[in-house]
Amino acid sequence: MLIARTIDELRQHLGAFQRPAFVPTMGNLHDGHLDLVRRAVPLGDVTVASIFVNRLQFLPHEDFDTYPRTWDSDCEKLRNAGCDVLFAPDEKALYPEPQTCKVHPDPALADILEGHFRPGFFVGVCTVVMKLFSCVQPRVALFGKKDYQQLMIVRHMVRQFALPIEIVGVETRRADDGLALSSRNGYLSEAERAEAVQLSKALHGMADAVRSGERDLAGIETRAMEALKQRGWQPDYLVLRRRADLQAPSAGEPLVALGAARLGSTRLIDNLEIDAKL
Ligand code: PAF
C-alpha cells in the first residue's frame, strides 16, 4: 500500500489509473470501514482510502482534539482489506490556506436532524468531501448507510455539481448485539456499551409500531424518546421520515427511522429502513 501525504504525491500515485474507487474516512477504522474498502476493490482499477480528521466538521465543544488517532493499526487493516493507496494529508497539506471557500449543501436536507443539532456539520463534511474528490478524482466513492443523512447529502451534492462519481451506500455493520459499529463506541464505558444497543432497539420498536398499523407518528416518536430518557439517555431526536428526502412522510411512502442520543458523554446515531409503508 502506497501512502501519500500530499496532494502532489497522491496525484503521482494515481496518474496511471482511470477508475479509482475511493473510501474517505477519519481513521480509527472498524469493520464497517473495512466493509467499504472490500466493496470498493472490485469497483475500480485502484482502491484508495483517506484518513483525515476534518476540523471543519467539528463544533468547538466537540471531540476534534480527542478523536482517536490509531495510525499503525489503521494502516495494517487497510492493507489487509485490499487498499492500494492511502491518502493521509495533515491539515497543512489539505488546507494550506484557510478553507474560506466552502460547500453549503441544500438547507432542506442539511439543516435538519444532524444539521440542526450540529450546526455547520454538513458544510464541513461537504467541503472536505468535495476537496477529497478533487484530489482523488474517483469514479466511484463508498459511504456507510449508518450516516444516512450524510450519504443522502453527498449524493445530492454530486448530482447538483454533475460530478462524474458513482456514490455507493453500504449497509451498516453491527456488533452481535445489534449496536451499529462506530469509532465513537470506543468512548463507552463497559456499562454504557451494554446499554448502547437500546438506541437500535428503540428504532426497531418504532418500526414495529408502524408495521402493526399505528399511524400516530408523533406519538410513536414521543414514546421512543421517553423510553430512552427513562433509561438515562439524552435523546436529540427519534423520528420517522420518508426515505426520499427525510421530510415528514405521507401515506404510501417508504420510511426510515433515525435517531441520535447521548449516553453519558458519548453521542450515538443510528437508523433503520422500514419495510412497511404508511
Ligand atoms: O463519515 C466520515 O467519516 C466523515 O464524515 C467523512 C465522510 C470521512 C468526511 O470527513
mmCIF file of C-alpha atoms and ligand atoms in Angstrom:
data_model
loop_
_atom_site.group_PDB
_atom_site.id
_atom_site.type_symbol
_atom_site.label_atom_id
_atom_site.label_comp_id
_atom_site.label_asym_id
_atom_site.label_seq_id
_atom_site.Cartn_x
_atom_site.Cartn_y
_atom_site.Cartn_z
ATOM 1 C CA MET A 1 0.000 0.000 0.000
ATOM 2 C CA LEU A 2 1.419 3.375 -1.004
ATOM 3 C CA ILE A 3 0.972 6.267 1.391
ATOM 4 C CA ALA A 4 0.560 9.784 0.041
ATOM 5 C CA ARG A 5 0.989 12.695 2.440
ATOM 6 C CA THR A 6 0.479 15.465 -0.076
ATOM 7 C CA ILE A 7 -1.867 16.136 -2.981
ATOM 8 C CA ASP A 8 1.102 16.029 -5.391
ATOM 9 C CA GLU A 9 2.235 12.617 -4.112
ATOM 10 C CA LEU A 10 -1.324 11.329 -4.406
ATOM 11 C CA ARG A 11 -1.608 12.533 -7.998
ATOM 12 C CA GLN A 12 1.708 10.858 -8.868
ATOM 13 C CA HIS A 13 0.489 7.554 -7.422
ATOM 14 C CA LEU A 14 -2.863 7.754 -9.200
ATOM 15 C CA GLY A 15 -1.658 9.134 -12.544
ATOM 16 C CA ALA A 16 -1.801 5.799 -14.387
ATOM 17 C CA PHE A 17 -5.290 4.813 -13.241
ATOM 18 C CA GLN A 18 -8.623 5.517 -14.912
ATOM 19 C CA ARG A 19 -11.132 4.408 -12.317
ATOM 20 C CA PRO A 20 -10.160 4.990 -8.674
ATOM 21 C CA ALA A 21 -12.618 3.579 -6.132
ATOM 22 C CA PHE A 22 -12.498 5.742 -3.031
ATOM 23 C CA VAL A 23 -13.361 5.372 0.666
ATOM 24 C CA PRO A 24 -12.995 8.578 2.710
ATOM 25 C CA THR A 25 -12.561 8.073 6.474
ATOM 26 C CA MET A 26 -11.419 9.866 9.597
ATOM 27 C CA GLY A 27 -9.436 6.821 10.719
ATOM 28 C CA ASN A 28 -9.888 4.723 13.882
ATOM 29 C CA LEU A 29 -11.087 2.070 11.493
ATOM 30 C CA HIS A 30 -13.525 -0.706 12.371
ATOM 31 C CA ASP A 31 -15.132 -3.483 10.358
ATOM 32 C CA GLY A 32 -17.722 -1.070 8.965
ATOM 33 C CA HIS A 33 -14.955 0.941 7.267
ATOM 34 C CA LEU A 34 -13.279 -2.257 6.083
ATOM 35 C CA ASP A 35 -16.564 -3.404 4.504
ATOM 36 C CA LEU A 36 -16.431 -0.217 2.431
ATOM 37 C CA VAL A 37 -12.843 -0.906 1.353
ATOM 38 C CA ARG A 38 -13.582 -4.545 0.448
ATOM 39 C CA ARG A 39 -16.645 -3.454 -1.529
ATOM 40 C CA ALA A 40 -14.512 -0.829 -3.300
ATOM 41 C CA VAL A 41 -11.850 -3.263 -4.527
ATOM 42 C CA PRO A 42 -13.778 -4.793 -7.467
ATOM 43 C CA LEU A 43 -15.360 -1.457 -8.420
ATOM 44 C CA GLY A 44 -12.213 0.342 -9.569
ATOM 45 C CA ASP A 45 -8.773 -0.189 -11.069
ATOM 46 C CA VAL A 46 -7.160 1.147 -7.885
ATOM 47 C CA THR A 47 -8.550 1.272 -4.352
ATOM 48 C CA VAL A 48 -7.933 4.496 -2.463
ATOM 49 C CA ALA A 49 -8.769 5.343 1.149
ATOM 50 C CA SER A 50 -8.196 8.575 3.002
ATOM 51 C CA ILE A 51 -7.613 9.244 6.669
ATOM 52 C CA PHE A 52 -8.177 12.848 7.639
ATOM 53 C CA VAL A 53 -9.784 14.101 10.837
ATOM 54 C CA ASN A 54 -11.570 17.087 9.412
ATOM 55 C CA ARG A 55 -11.628 20.018 11.821
ATOM 56 C CA LEU A 56 -14.277 21.784 9.704
ATOM 57 C CA GLN A 57 -16.982 19.288 10.678
ATOM 58 C CA PHE A 58 -16.481 19.555 14.444
ATOM 59 C CA LEU A 59 -18.160 22.192 16.614
ATOM 60 C CA PRO A 60 -15.843 23.959 19.096
ATOM 61 C CA HIS A 61 -17.095 21.880 22.060
ATOM 62 C CA GLU A 62 -16.878 18.564 20.155
ATOM 63 C CA ASP A 63 -14.190 15.881 20.199
ATOM 64 C CA PHE A 64 -11.794 17.030 17.448
ATOM 65 C CA ASP A 65 -8.745 17.019 19.751
ATOM 66 C CA THR A 66 -9.555 13.698 21.397
ATOM 67 C CA TYR A 67 -10.868 11.912 18.278
ATOM 68 C CA PRO A 68 -8.966 8.590 18.353
ATOM 69 C CA ARG A 69 -5.960 8.538 16.035
ATOM 70 C CA THR A 70 -4.809 4.928 15.536
ATOM 71 C CA TRP A 71 -2.393 5.200 12.637
ATOM 72 C CA ASP A 72 -0.473 1.902 12.821
ATOM 73 C CA SER A 73 -3.493 -0.366 13.218
ATOM 74 C CA ASP A 74 -5.437 1.630 10.579
ATOM 75 C CA CYS A 75 -2.626 1.088 8.035
ATOM 76 C CA GLU A 76 -2.490 -2.622 8.778
ATOM 77 C CA LYS A 77 -6.259 -3.012 8.450
ATOM 78 C CA LEU A 78 -6.367 -1.078 5.184
ATOM 79 C CA ARG A 79 -3.529 -3.140 3.730
ATOM 80 C CA ASN A 80 -5.301 -6.381 4.652
ATOM 81 C CA ALA A 81 -8.606 -5.163 3.223
ATOM 82 C CA GLY A 82 -7.030 -4.515 -0.182
ATOM 83 C CA CYS A 83 -6.382 -0.768 -0.155
ATOM 84 C CA ASP A 84 -3.720 0.215 -2.728
ATOM 85 C CA VAL A 85 -3.213 3.895 -1.910
ATOM 86 C CA LEU A 86 -3.792 5.688 1.382
ATOM 87 C CA PHE A 87 -4.118 9.461 1.252
ATOM 88 C CA ALA A 88 -3.291 10.814 4.709
ATOM 89 C CA PRO A 89 -2.593 14.532 4.494
ATOM 90 C CA ASP A 90 -2.044 16.679 7.556
ATOM 91 C CA GLU A 91 -4.060 19.872 7.889
ATOM 92 C CA LYS A 92 -1.420 21.985 6.137
ATOM 93 C CA ALA A 93 -1.374 19.633 3.166
ATOM 94 C CA LEU A 94 -5.157 19.578 2.689
ATOM 95 C CA TYR A 95 -5.886 23.126 3.829
ATOM 96 C CA PRO A 96 -2.634 25.034 3.038
ATOM 97 C CA GLU A 97 -4.565 28.267 3.412
ATOM 98 C CA PRO A 98 -7.770 28.806 5.435
ATOM 99 C CA GLN A 99 -10.549 26.991 3.566
ATOM 100 C CA THR A 100 -12.798 30.027 3.134
ATOM 101 C CA CYS A 101 -14.452 28.631 0.008
ATOM 102 C CA LYS A 102 -16.960 26.119 1.347
ATOM 103 C CA VAL A 103 -19.705 23.897 0.017
ATOM 104 C CA HIS A 104 -23.117 24.727 1.511
ATOM 105 C CA PRO A 105 -25.455 21.781 0.957
ATOM 106 C CA ASP A 106 -29.199 22.227 0.444
ATOM 107 C CA PRO A 107 -30.542 23.532 3.789
ATOM 108 C CA ALA A 108 -33.735 21.480 3.348
ATOM 109 C CA LEU A 109 -31.567 18.373 3.714
ATOM 110 C CA ALA A 110 -28.653 19.671 5.741
ATOM 111 C CA ASP A 111 -30.242 21.906 8.400
ATOM 112 C CA ILE A 112 -32.499 19.185 9.837
ATOM 113 C CA LEU A 113 -31.723 16.289 12.226
ATOM 114 C CA GLU A 114 -27.895 16.078 12.482
ATOM 115 C CA GLY A 115 -27.555 19.523 10.906
ATOM 116 C CA HIS A 116 -29.981 21.010 13.445
ATOM 117 C CA PHE A 117 -28.110 19.589 16.428
ATOM 118 C CA ARG A 118 -24.639 20.076 14.915
ATOM 119 C CA PRO A 119 -24.910 23.378 13.014
ATOM 120 C CA GLY A 120 -22.356 23.648 10.217
ATOM 121 C CA PHE A 121 -21.554 19.934 10.348
ATOM 122 C CA PHE A 122 -22.633 19.206 6.797
ATOM 123 C CA VAL A 123 -20.873 22.296 5.443
ATOM 124 C CA GLY A 124 -17.699 20.814 6.919
ATOM 125 C CA VAL A 125 -18.456 17.352 5.553
ATOM 126 C CA CYS A 126 -19.350 18.551 2.044
ATOM 127 C CA THR A 127 -16.342 20.873 1.883
ATOM 128 C CA VAL A 128 -13.862 18.146 2.766
ATOM 129 C CA VAL A 129 -15.587 15.516 0.619
ATOM 130 C CA MET A 130 -15.551 17.884 -2.365
ATOM 131 C CA LYS A 131 -11.866 18.611 -1.749
ATOM 132 C CA LEU A 132 -11.009 14.921 -1.356
ATOM 133 C CA PHE A 133 -12.958 14.179 -4.550
ATOM 134 C CA SER A 134 -10.944 16.865 -6.302
ATOM 135 C CA CYS A 135 -7.679 15.311 -5.059
ATOM 136 C CA VAL A 136 -8.546 11.651 -5.740
ATOM 137 C CA GLN A 137 -10.836 12.146 -8.760
ATOM 138 C CA PRO A 138 -12.615 8.856 -8.092
ATOM 139 C CA ARG A 139 -15.098 7.240 -10.459
ATOM 140 C CA VAL A 140 -16.841 5.613 -7.527
ATOM 141 C CA ALA A 141 -16.945 6.526 -3.823
ATOM 142 C CA LEU A 142 -18.380 4.499 -0.977
ATOM 143 C CA PHE A 143 -20.133 5.755 2.169
ATOM 144 C CA GLY A 144 -21.750 3.863 5.056
ATOM 145 C CA LYS A 145 -25.517 3.925 5.483
ATOM 146 C CA LYS A 146 -25.034 4.426 9.219
ATOM 147 C CA ASP A 147 -24.517 8.104 8.376
ATOM 148 C CA TYR A 148 -27.772 8.071 6.437
ATOM 149 C CA GLN A 149 -28.220 11.822 6.149
ATOM 150 C CA GLN A 150 -24.562 12.307 5.174
ATOM 151 C CA LEU A 151 -24.911 9.736 2.380
ATOM 152 C CA MET A 152 -28.039 11.471 1.093
ATOM 153 C CA ILE A 153 -26.411 14.910 1.182
ATOM 154 C CA VAL A 154 -23.272 13.669 -0.607
ATOM 155 C CA ARG A 155 -25.424 12.042 -3.316
ATOM 156 C CA HIS A 156 -27.327 15.304 -3.745
ATOM 157 C CA MET A 157 -24.095 17.343 -3.919
ATOM 158 C CA VAL A 158 -22.633 15.011 -6.546
ATOM 159 C CA ARG A 159 -25.814 15.225 -8.611
ATOM 160 C CA GLN A 160 -26.105 19.013 -8.364
ATOM 161 C CA PHE A 161 -22.466 19.603 -9.327
ATOM 162 C CA ALA A 162 -22.653 16.896 -12.047
ATOM 163 C CA LEU A 163 -19.558 15.210 -10.625
ATOM 164 C CA PRO A 164 -18.767 12.055 -12.630
ATOM 165 C CA ILE A 165 -18.738 9.897 -9.492
ATOM 166 C CA GLU A 166 -20.989 6.988 -8.643
ATOM 167 C CA ILE A 167 -21.891 7.038 -4.946
ATOM 168 C CA VAL A 168 -22.375 3.600 -3.379
ATOM 169 C CA GLY A 169 -24.093 3.270 0.008
ATOM 170 C CA VAL A 170 -23.026 0.273 2.099
ATOM 171 C CA GLU A 171 -25.116 -1.408 4.816
ATOM 172 C CA THR A 172 -24.283 -0.672 8.452
ATOM 173 C CA ARG A 173 -22.044 -3.240 10.124
ATOM 174 C CA ARG A 174 -23.325 -4.198 13.597
ATOM 175 C CA ALA A 175 -21.902 -5.908 16.675
ATOM 176 C CA ASP A 176 -23.508 -9.214 17.698
ATOM 177 C CA ASP A 177 -25.995 -7.453 19.973
ATOM 178 C CA GLY A 178 -27.065 -5.093 17.150
ATOM 179 C CA LEU A 179 -25.100 -1.947 18.060
ATOM 180 C CA ALA A 180 -24.006 -0.113 14.903
ATOM 181 C CA LEU A 181 -20.208 -0.026 14.698
ATOM 182 C CA SER A 182 -18.831 3.485 15.170
ATOM 183 C CA SER A 183 -15.468 4.952 16.035
ATOM 184 C CA ARG A 184 -17.168 6.726 18.933
ATOM 185 C CA ASN A 185 -18.259 3.398 20.523
ATOM 186 C CA GLY A 186 -14.717 3.313 21.922
ATOM 187 C CA TYR A 187 -15.682 6.174 24.272
ATOM 188 C CA LEU A 188 -18.298 3.998 26.035
ATOM 189 C CA SER A 189 -17.660 2.515 29.486
ATOM 190 C CA GLU A 190 -18.418 -1.199 29.906
ATOM 191 C CA ALA A 191 -21.847 -0.441 31.378
ATOM 192 C CA GLU A 192 -22.596 2.097 28.641
ATOM 193 C CA ARG A 193 -21.502 -0.373 25.973
ATOM 194 C CA ALA A 194 -24.028 -2.894 27.303
ATOM 195 C CA GLU A 195 -26.742 -0.222 27.251
ATOM 196 C CA ALA A 196 -25.831 1.259 23.860
ATOM 197 C CA VAL A 197 -27.836 -1.238 21.797
ATOM 198 C CA GLN A 198 -31.023 0.319 23.204
ATOM 199 C CA LEU A 199 -30.828 3.022 20.541
ATOM 200 C CA SER A 200 -31.143 0.412 17.807
ATOM 201 C CA LYS A 201 -33.854 -1.340 19.809
ATOM 202 C CA ALA A 202 -35.788 1.912 20.069
ATOM 203 C CA LEU A 203 -35.705 2.273 16.258
ATOM 204 C CA HIS A 204 -36.893 -1.333 15.890
ATOM 205 C CA GLY A 205 -39.721 -0.558 18.316
ATOM 206 C CA MET A 206 -40.766 2.400 16.164
ATOM 207 C CA ALA A 207 -40.669 0.191 13.056
ATOM 208 C CA ASP A 208 -42.790 -2.462 14.801
ATOM 209 C CA ALA A 209 -45.378 0.159 15.738
ATOM 210 C CA VAL A 210 -45.664 1.275 12.082
ATOM 211 C CA ARG A 211 -45.828 -2.350 10.886
ATOM 212 C CA SER A 212 -48.606 -3.099 13.317
ATOM 213 C CA GLY A 213 -50.682 -0.322 11.749
ATOM 214 C CA GLU A 214 -50.146 2.567 14.163
ATOM 215 C CA ARG A 215 -50.376 5.879 12.268
ATOM 216 C CA ASP A 216 -49.775 8.439 15.020
ATOM 217 C CA LEU A 217 -46.131 9.012 14.074
ATOM 218 C CA ALA A 218 -45.648 11.850 16.555
ATOM 219 C CA GLY A 219 -46.944 9.540 19.287
ATOM 220 C CA ILE A 220 -44.534 6.770 18.279
ATOM 221 C CA GLU A 221 -41.624 9.233 18.266
ATOM 222 C CA THR A 222 -42.501 10.692 21.670
ATOM 223 C CA ARG A 223 -42.837 7.247 23.221
ATOM 224 C CA ALA A 224 -39.425 6.192 21.892
ATOM 225 C CA MET A 225 -37.779 9.400 23.187
ATOM 226 C CA GLU A 226 -39.404 8.974 26.607
ATOM 227 C CA ALA A 227 -38.379 5.314 26.869
ATOM 228 C CA LEU A 228 -34.728 6.205 26.210
ATOM 229 C CA LYS A 229 -34.886 9.120 28.666
ATOM 230 C CA GLN A 230 -36.210 6.726 31.325
ATOM 231 C CA ARG A 231 -33.093 4.609 30.781
ATOM 232 C CA GLY A 232 -30.825 7.620 31.363
ATOM 233 C CA TRP A 233 -30.195 8.688 27.764
ATOM 234 C CA GLN A 234 -30.450 12.244 26.471
ATOM 235 C CA PRO A 235 -32.028 11.839 23.039
ATOM 236 C CA ASP A 236 -31.690 14.589 20.427
ATOM 237 C CA TYR A 237 -34.249 13.042 18.076
ATOM 238 C CA LEU A 238 -36.007 9.795 17.226
ATOM 239 C CA VAL A 239 -38.087 10.338 14.118
ATOM 240 C CA LEU A 240 -39.891 8.592 11.291
ATOM 241 C CA ARG A 241 -39.186 10.243 7.948
ATOM 242 C CA ARG A 242 -39.679 9.458 4.306
ATOM 243 C CA ARG A 243 -36.592 7.940 2.745
ATOM 244 C CA ALA A 244 -36.570 10.166 -0.328
ATOM 245 C CA ASP A 245 -35.702 13.438 1.438
ATOM 246 C CA LEU A 246 -36.004 12.893 5.204
ATOM 247 C CA GLN A 247 -39.112 15.099 5.396
ATOM 248 C CA ALA A 248 -42.357 14.168 7.160
ATOM 249 C CA PRO A 249 -43.870 11.211 5.298
ATOM 250 C CA SER A 250 -47.252 10.925 3.598
ATOM 251 C CA ALA A 251 -49.287 7.789 3.007
ATOM 252 C CA GLY A 252 -47.646 5.150 0.808
ATOM 253 C CA GLU A 253 -44.069 6.427 1.150
ATOM 254 C CA PRO A 254 -41.115 4.233 2.191
ATOM 255 C CA LEU A 255 -39.876 5.184 5.645
ATOM 256 C CA VAL A 256 -36.713 5.357 7.640
ATOM 257 C CA ALA A 257 -36.420 5.706 11.411
ATOM 258 C CA LEU A 258 -33.482 7.865 12.511
ATOM 259 C CA GLY A 259 -32.161 8.525 15.976
ATOM 260 C CA ALA A 260 -29.414 10.382 17.807
ATOM 261 C CA ALA A 261 -28.935 10.284 21.552
ATOM 262 C CA ARG A 262 -26.285 10.887 24.140
ATOM 263 C CA LEU A 263 -25.316 8.132 26.561
ATOM 264 C CA GLY A 264 -23.128 9.691 29.233
ATOM 265 C CA SER A 265 -20.812 11.912 27.219
ATOM 266 C CA THR A 266 -20.987 9.841 24.016
ATOM 267 C CA ARG A 267 -23.356 10.812 21.224
ATOM 268 C CA LEU A 268 -24.535 7.873 19.118
ATOM 269 C CA ILE A 269 -26.587 7.834 15.912
ATOM 270 C CA ASP A 270 -28.360 5.038 14.099
ATOM 271 C CA ASN A 271 -31.132 4.453 11.574
ATOM 272 C CA LEU A 272 -33.368 1.718 10.238
ATOM 273 C CA GLU A 273 -35.086 1.500 6.871
ATOM 274 C CA ILE A 274 -38.617 0.238 7.488
ATOM 275 C CA ASP A 275 -40.023 -2.404 5.171
ATOM 276 C CA ALA A 276 -43.571 -1.113 5.554
ATOM 277 C CA LYS A 277 -45.232 1.938 4.049
ATOM 278 C CA LEU A 278 -47.543 4.309 5.829
HETATM 279 O O1 PAF B 1 -18.101 9.767 7.677
HETATM 280 C C1 PAF B 1 -16.959 10.224 7.928
HETATM 281 O O2 PAF B 1 -16.096 9.558 8.469
HETATM 282 C C2 PAF B 1 -16.642 11.663 7.558
HETATM 283 O O3 PAF B 1 -17.765 12.475 7.705
HETATM 284 C C3 PAF B 1 -16.030 11.809 6.153
HETATM 285 C C4 PAF B 1 -17.019 11.398 5.088
HETATM 286 C C5 PAF B 1 -14.763 10.975 6.060
HETATM 287 C C6 PAF B 1 -15.665 13.270 5.910
HETATM 288 O O4 PAF B 1 -14.746 13.737 6.840
#
